[in-house]
Every structure is written in structure tokens, then in C-alpha cells.
Amino acid sequence: MFTGIVESTGEIVSIEDTDEGRRLRVTAPFCDELEYGQSVAISGACLTVEEFDDDTFELYLSAETLERTYLDAVAVGDRVNLERALPADGRFDGHFVQGHVDGVGDVTHIEQVGGDWTFGFSLPDELRRYVVEKGSIAIDGISLTVAALDEEEFTVAIIPATYELTTLSEKSIGDPVHLEVDVVAKYVESLTEGYQ
């Protein structure tokens, strides 16, 4: 379980493609605290630490992960958002984020409004029913609030701290983003399915 509060960003320093999947090696400021098998969200996708040293750690991406995310298109030098799993006694600041990418959207617009930014994102049809205005959504692992929603897209307001501390500052119109809808909405749908 994650919170969507990004700890830091890391840089992809190596990529190895195999018949089974893909391996990424990523820099992180917390490598000295990692353990084998630990979960780390990479731009919102929950992955498992397989190897690590003082400066970098390695993750394996299965065919399923590559199918559901845009991590098949990242390159050496790209930055990613990083968040370690929430400890049981940790402070909970964002919303419940599982690190299970539900789909990929695209950046549709970026506008600076004073010191803040408004970002627009496309929303795949199959996710539309789970997104509501003022509800929570994770974008590249960042816990955000839906500011506005229409048939084609949704928008979020980005404060300076989020813009500076995450990879949103590097996004351009047309760039892909990972989307994870609020898991509570999915559970409510599942529980009420028989009553509709």
C-alpha cells in the first residue's frame, strides 16, 4: 500500500530487455535503507527490489507490467517518481494507492496559473465511471484531486511543491501518464453490482 506522496525522483541508469521481460536500474537517495523483496512504486507501478547497492536498485518488469504501463517506452536518463510502501506505523497523508496501474492516459494541456499549474489528462473509457469531481486519483503515483471532469478529459491543480518534487515538471502535451483510480470506487461497484 502506498499513499501517493512521492518521496523523491530517480533516474533510470540501465535497461535490460529479455524474452521474459525487462529490468530497470534506478538511482534513489534511500538505497541504503532498501531490502531484497521490498516494494517501491515507480511512477505509480508497484515493483519489487531485486538488487541494490549504495546508489541504485534493480527491478524486474513482467510482461503484464509492460502491457499495462508505459514502462516499455522509458529510456536511460528518464526520471521516475519513487515511493516506498507505507510502513504500518507510518503517517498517512495522501489516499489509498495500491500501485496497480489501471490504465495509461496522455497529458492534454498544461497551463500555469500564477504560481500553480493546471494539468489536463485523457481518461480511458473503461475508467471513466470510477472518476468523480473532487475525488482522488493517482497520476504517475502522485495522489491528486480531480478538479474538473468532462467526457474527454479531467484536470487537476498542481501546487509548486508537487510540480518541483515530481516528474510533472518534465511532462509535455502528449506524454503518457499512469492512472490509478480510487480503489474505494472499485470496491463500491463490486459490492453493489447485484443490486443494479
PDB file of C-alpha atoms in Angstrom, residues 10-159:
ATOM      1  CA  GLY A  10      15.177   8.700  -9.524  1.00  0.00           C
ATOM      2  CA  GLU A  11      16.938   8.360 -12.849  1.00  0.00           C
ATOM      3  CA  ILE A  12      16.911   5.223 -14.972  1.00  0.00           C
ATOM      4  CA  VAL A  13      20.579   4.327 -15.443  1.00  0.00           C
ATOM      5  CA  SER A  14      20.273   0.999 -17.275  1.00  0.00           C
ATOM      6  CA  ILE A  15      17.678  -1.107 -19.090  1.00  0.00           C
ATOM      7  CA  GLU A  16      17.993  -4.779 -19.977  1.00  0.00           C
ATOM      8  CA  ASP A  17      15.378  -6.402 -22.209  1.00  0.00           C
ATOM      9  CA  THR A  18      14.999 -10.175 -22.156  1.00  0.00           C
ATOM     10  CA  ASP A  19      12.498 -12.662 -23.594  1.00  0.00           C
ATOM     11  CA  GLU A  20      10.752 -12.771 -20.209  1.00  0.00           C
ATOM     12  CA  GLY A  21      10.518  -9.035 -19.512  1.00  0.00           C
ATOM     13  CA  ARG A  22      12.634  -6.002 -18.716  1.00  0.00           C
ATOM     14  CA  ARG A  23      14.996  -4.979 -15.924  1.00  0.00           C
ATOM     15  CA  LEU A  24      15.471  -1.378 -14.841  1.00  0.00           C
ATOM     16  CA  ARG A  25      18.214   0.025 -12.648  1.00  0.00           C
ATOM     17  CA  VAL A  26      17.221   3.283 -10.950  1.00  0.00           C
ATOM     18  CA  THR A  27      19.004   5.790  -8.716  1.00  0.00           C
ATOM     19  CA  ALA A  28      17.461   6.641  -5.349  1.00  0.00           C
ATOM     20  CA  PRO A  29      18.534   8.582  -2.244  1.00  0.00           C
ATOM     21  CA  PHE A  30      17.246   5.793   0.032  1.00  0.00           C
ATOM     22  CA  CYS A  31      19.207   2.817  -1.377  1.00  0.00           C
ATOM     23  CA  ASP A  32      20.992   2.292   1.958  1.00  0.00           C
ATOM     24  CA  GLU A  33      17.565   1.584   3.535  1.00  0.00           C
ATOM     25  CA  LEU A  34      16.361  -0.934   0.934  1.00  0.00           C
ATOM     26  CA  GLU A  35      15.927  -4.656   1.430  1.00  0.00           C
ATOM     27  CA  TYR A  36      15.590  -7.517  -1.033  1.00  0.00           C
ATOM     28  CA  GLY A  37      11.911  -8.026  -1.919  1.00  0.00           C
ATOM     29  CA  GLN A  38      10.801  -4.565  -0.786  1.00  0.00           C
ATOM     30  CA  SER A  39       8.059  -2.814  -2.783  1.00  0.00           C
ATOM     31  CA  VAL A  40       8.783   0.504  -4.477  1.00  0.00           C
ATOM     32  CA  ALA A  41       6.322   2.381  -6.685  1.00  0.00           C
ATOM     33  CA  ILE A  42       7.983   3.512  -9.903  1.00  0.00           C
ATOM     34  CA  SER A  43       5.801   6.342 -11.260  1.00  0.00           C
ATOM     35  CA  GLY A  44       2.860   4.577  -9.667  1.00  0.00           C
ATOM     36  CA  ALA A  45       3.650   0.967 -10.640  1.00  0.00           C
ATOM     37  CA  CYS A  46       4.403  -1.278  -7.653  1.00  0.00           C
ATOM     38  CA  LEU A  47       7.599  -3.236  -8.345  1.00  0.00           C
ATOM     39  CA  THR A  48       9.931  -5.405  -6.271  1.00  0.00           C
ATOM     40  CA  VAL A  49      13.541  -4.631  -5.388  1.00  0.00           C
ATOM     41  CA  GLU A  50      15.767  -7.477  -6.611  1.00  0.00           C
ATOM     42  CA  GLU A  51      19.252  -5.994  -6.237  1.00  0.00           C
ATOM     43  CA  PHE A  52      20.676  -2.785  -4.823  1.00  0.00           C
ATOM     44  CA  ASP A  53      23.909  -1.018  -3.992  1.00  0.00           C
ATOM     45  CA  ASP A  54      24.697   2.335  -2.370  1.00  0.00           C
ATOM     46  CA  ASP A  55      23.224   4.419  -5.184  1.00  0.00           C
ATOM     47  CA  THR A  56      20.931   2.287  -7.362  1.00  0.00           C
ATOM     48  CA  PHE A  57      18.437  -0.561  -7.240  1.00  0.00           C
ATOM     49  CA  GLU A  58      17.161  -3.032  -9.813  1.00  0.00           C
ATOM     50  CA  LEU A  59      13.594  -4.071 -10.608  1.00  0.00           C
ATOM     51  CA  TYR A  60      12.048  -6.654 -12.897  1.00  0.00           C
ATOM     52  CA  LEU A  61       9.057  -5.775 -15.103  1.00  0.00           C
ATOM     53  CA  SER A  62       6.926  -8.727 -16.189  1.00  0.00           C
ATOM     54  CA  ALA A  63       5.063  -8.911 -19.487  1.00  0.00           C
ATOM     55  CA  GLU A  64       1.857  -7.941 -17.597  1.00  0.00           C
ATOM     56  CA  THR A  65       3.512  -4.806 -16.217  1.00  0.00           C
ATOM     57  CA  LEU A  66       4.865  -3.848 -19.625  1.00  0.00           C
ATOM     58  CA  GLU A  67       1.400  -4.324 -21.150  1.00  0.00           C
ATOM     59  CA  ARG A  68      -0.392  -2.139 -18.607  1.00  0.00           C
ATOM     60  CA  THR A  69       2.157   0.675 -18.258  1.00  0.00           C
ATOM     61  CA  TYR A  70       4.325   2.899 -20.420  1.00  0.00           C
ATOM     62  CA  LEU A  71       7.487   1.478 -18.821  1.00  0.00           C
ATOM     63  CA  ASP A  72       8.199  -0.396 -22.050  1.00  0.00           C
ATOM     64  CA  ALA A  73       8.951   3.006 -23.626  1.00  0.00           C
ATOM     65  CA  VAL A  74      11.207   4.591 -20.976  1.00  0.00           C
ATOM     66  CA  ALA A  75      14.857   5.248 -21.786  1.00  0.00           C
ATOM     67  CA  VAL A  76      18.115   5.610 -19.902  1.00  0.00           C
ATOM     68  CA  GLY A  77      18.203   9.116 -18.437  1.00  0.00           C
ATOM     69  CA  ASP A  78      14.440   9.331 -17.859  1.00  0.00           C
ATOM     70  CA  ARG A  79      13.339  10.329 -14.373  1.00  0.00           C
ATOM     71  CA  VAL A  80      10.640   8.449 -12.443  1.00  0.00           C
ATOM     72  CA  ASN A  81       8.676   9.159  -9.271  1.00  0.00           C
ATOM     73  CA  LEU A  82       9.625   6.968  -6.295  1.00  0.00           C
ATOM     74  CA  GLU A  83       7.676   5.953  -3.207  1.00  0.00           C
ATOM     75  CA  ARG A  84       8.382   3.087  -0.834  1.00  0.00           C
ATOM     76  CA  ALA A  85       5.452   1.149   0.608  1.00  0.00           C
ATOM     77  CA  LEU A  86       3.745   2.683   3.641  1.00  0.00           C
ATOM     78  CA  PRO A  87       5.022   1.234   6.951  1.00  0.00           C
ATOM     79  CA  ALA A  88       2.311   0.051   9.357  1.00  0.00           C
ATOM     80  CA  ASP A  89       3.167   2.824  11.811  1.00  0.00           C
ATOM     81  CA  GLY A  90       3.656   5.479   9.120  1.00  0.00           C
ATOM     82  CA  ARG A  91       1.810   8.736   8.655  1.00  0.00           C
ATOM     83  CA  PHE A  92      -0.926   8.609   6.024  1.00  0.00           C
ATOM     84  CA  ASP A  93      -1.099  11.849   4.019  1.00  0.00           C
ATOM     85  CA  GLY A  94      -2.413  11.063   0.507  1.00  0.00           C
ATOM     86  CA  HIS A  95      -5.040   8.426  -0.311  1.00  0.00           C
ATOM     87  CA  PHE A  96      -5.006   4.629  -0.588  1.00  0.00           C
ATOM     88  CA  VAL A  97      -2.813   3.877  -3.603  1.00  0.00           C
ATOM     89  CA  GLN A  98      -2.120   0.241  -4.450  1.00  0.00           C
ATOM     90  CA  GLY A  99       0.497   0.714  -7.131  1.00  0.00           C
ATOM     91  CA  HIS A 100      -1.717  -1.182  -9.590  1.00  0.00           C
ATOM     92  CA  VAL A 101      -1.829   0.864 -12.782  1.00  0.00           C
ATOM     93  CA  ASP A 102      -5.402   0.839 -14.159  1.00  0.00           C
ATOM     94  CA  GLY A 103      -4.558   2.493 -17.451  1.00  0.00           C
ATOM     95  CA  VAL A 104      -2.463   4.996 -19.335  1.00  0.00           C
ATOM     96  CA  GLY A 105      -3.649   8.487 -20.226  1.00  0.00           C
ATOM     97  CA  ASP A 106      -1.953  11.365 -22.012  1.00  0.00           C
ATOM     98  CA  VAL A 107      -1.252  14.939 -20.966  1.00  0.00           C
ATOM     99  CA  THR A 108      -3.808  17.069 -22.859  1.00  0.00           C
ATOM    100  CA  HIS A 109      -2.924  20.525 -21.600  1.00  0.00           C
ATOM    101  CA  ILE A 110      -0.643  22.366 -19.193  1.00  0.00           C
ATOM    102  CA  GLU A 111      -1.326  25.893 -18.019  1.00  0.00           C
ATOM    103  CA  GLN A 112       0.487  27.966 -15.427  1.00  0.00           C
ATOM    104  CA  VAL A 113      -1.919  29.962 -13.285  1.00  0.00           C
ATOM    105  CA  GLY A 114       0.073  32.327 -11.074  1.00  0.00           C
ATOM    106  CA  GLY A 115       2.345  30.071  -9.007  1.00  0.00           C
ATOM    107  CA  ASP A 116       0.259  26.958  -9.681  1.00  0.00           C
ATOM    108  CA  TRP A 117      -0.392  24.784 -12.735  1.00  0.00           C
ATOM    109  CA  THR A 118      -3.458  23.136 -14.217  1.00  0.00           C
ATOM    110  CA  PHE A 119      -2.846  19.839 -15.983  1.00  0.00           C
ATOM    111  CA  GLY A 120      -5.362  18.051 -18.189  1.00  0.00           C
ATOM    112  CA  PHE A 121      -5.267  14.315 -18.867  1.00  0.00           C
ATOM    113  CA  SER A 122      -7.168  11.991 -21.177  1.00  0.00           C
ATOM    114  CA  LEU A 123      -9.193   9.285 -19.451  1.00  0.00           C
ATOM    115  CA  PRO A 124      -9.724   5.815 -20.971  1.00  0.00           C
ATOM    116  CA  ASP A 125     -13.430   4.994 -21.344  1.00  0.00           C
ATOM    117  CA  GLU A 126     -13.207   1.941 -19.062  1.00  0.00           C
ATOM    118  CA  LEU A 127     -12.019   4.127 -16.151  1.00  0.00           C
ATOM    119  CA  ARG A 128     -14.470   6.994 -16.541  1.00  0.00           C
ATOM    120  CA  ARG A 129     -17.085   5.556 -14.148  1.00  0.00           C
ATOM    121  CA  TYR A 130     -14.552   5.483 -11.288  1.00  0.00           C
ATOM    122  CA  VAL A 131     -13.546   9.150 -11.515  1.00  0.00           C
ATOM    123  CA  VAL A 132     -15.573  11.921  -9.887  1.00  0.00           C
ATOM    124  CA  GLU A 133     -15.004  15.627  -9.437  1.00  0.00           C
ATOM    125  CA  LYS A 134     -13.155  16.294  -6.159  1.00  0.00           C
ATOM    126  CA  GLY A 135     -12.334  12.575  -5.906  1.00  0.00           C
ATOM    127  CA  SER A 136      -8.850  11.109  -5.598  1.00  0.00           C
ATOM    128  CA  ILE A 137      -6.745   9.767  -8.454  1.00  0.00           C
ATOM    129  CA  ALA A 138      -3.086   8.768  -8.716  1.00  0.00           C
ATOM    130  CA  ILE A 139      -1.179  10.105 -11.714  1.00  0.00           C
ATOM    131  CA  ASP A 140       2.292   8.602 -12.119  1.00  0.00           C
ATOM    132  CA  GLY A 141       1.992   7.630  -8.461  1.00  0.00           C
ATOM    133  CA  ILE A 142       1.082  11.143  -7.262  1.00  0.00           C
ATOM    134  CA  SER A 143      -2.045  11.459  -5.111  1.00  0.00           C
ATOM    135  CA  LEU A 144      -4.133  14.233  -6.677  1.00  0.00           C
ATOM    136  CA  THR A 145      -7.670  15.594  -6.558  1.00  0.00           C
ATOM    137  CA  VAL A 146      -9.812  15.789  -9.677  1.00  0.00           C
ATOM    138  CA  ALA A 147     -10.608  19.487 -10.137  1.00  0.00           C
ATOM    139  CA  ALA A 148     -12.919  19.119 -13.151  1.00  0.00           C
ATOM    140  CA  LEU A 149     -14.198  16.282 -15.314  1.00  0.00           C
ATOM    141  CA  ASP A 150     -15.895  16.056 -18.691  1.00  0.00           C
ATOM    142  CA  GLU A 151     -16.410  13.411 -21.370  1.00  0.00           C
ATOM    143  CA  GLU A 152     -12.957  13.809 -22.885  1.00  0.00           C
ATOM    144  CA  GLU A 153     -10.599  14.571 -20.001  1.00  0.00           C
ATOM    145  CA  PHE A 154     -10.115  15.562 -16.401  1.00  0.00           C
ATOM    146  CA  THR A 155      -7.994  18.293 -14.858  1.00  0.00           C
ATOM    147  CA  VAL A 156      -6.017  18.627 -11.644  1.00  0.00           C
ATOM    148  CA  ALA A 157      -4.462  21.617  -9.903  1.00  0.00           C
ATOM    149  CA  ILE A 158      -0.756  21.267  -9.162  1.00  0.00           C
ATOM    150  CA  ILE A 159       0.873  23.260  -6.362  1.00  0.00           C
TER     151      ILE A 159
END
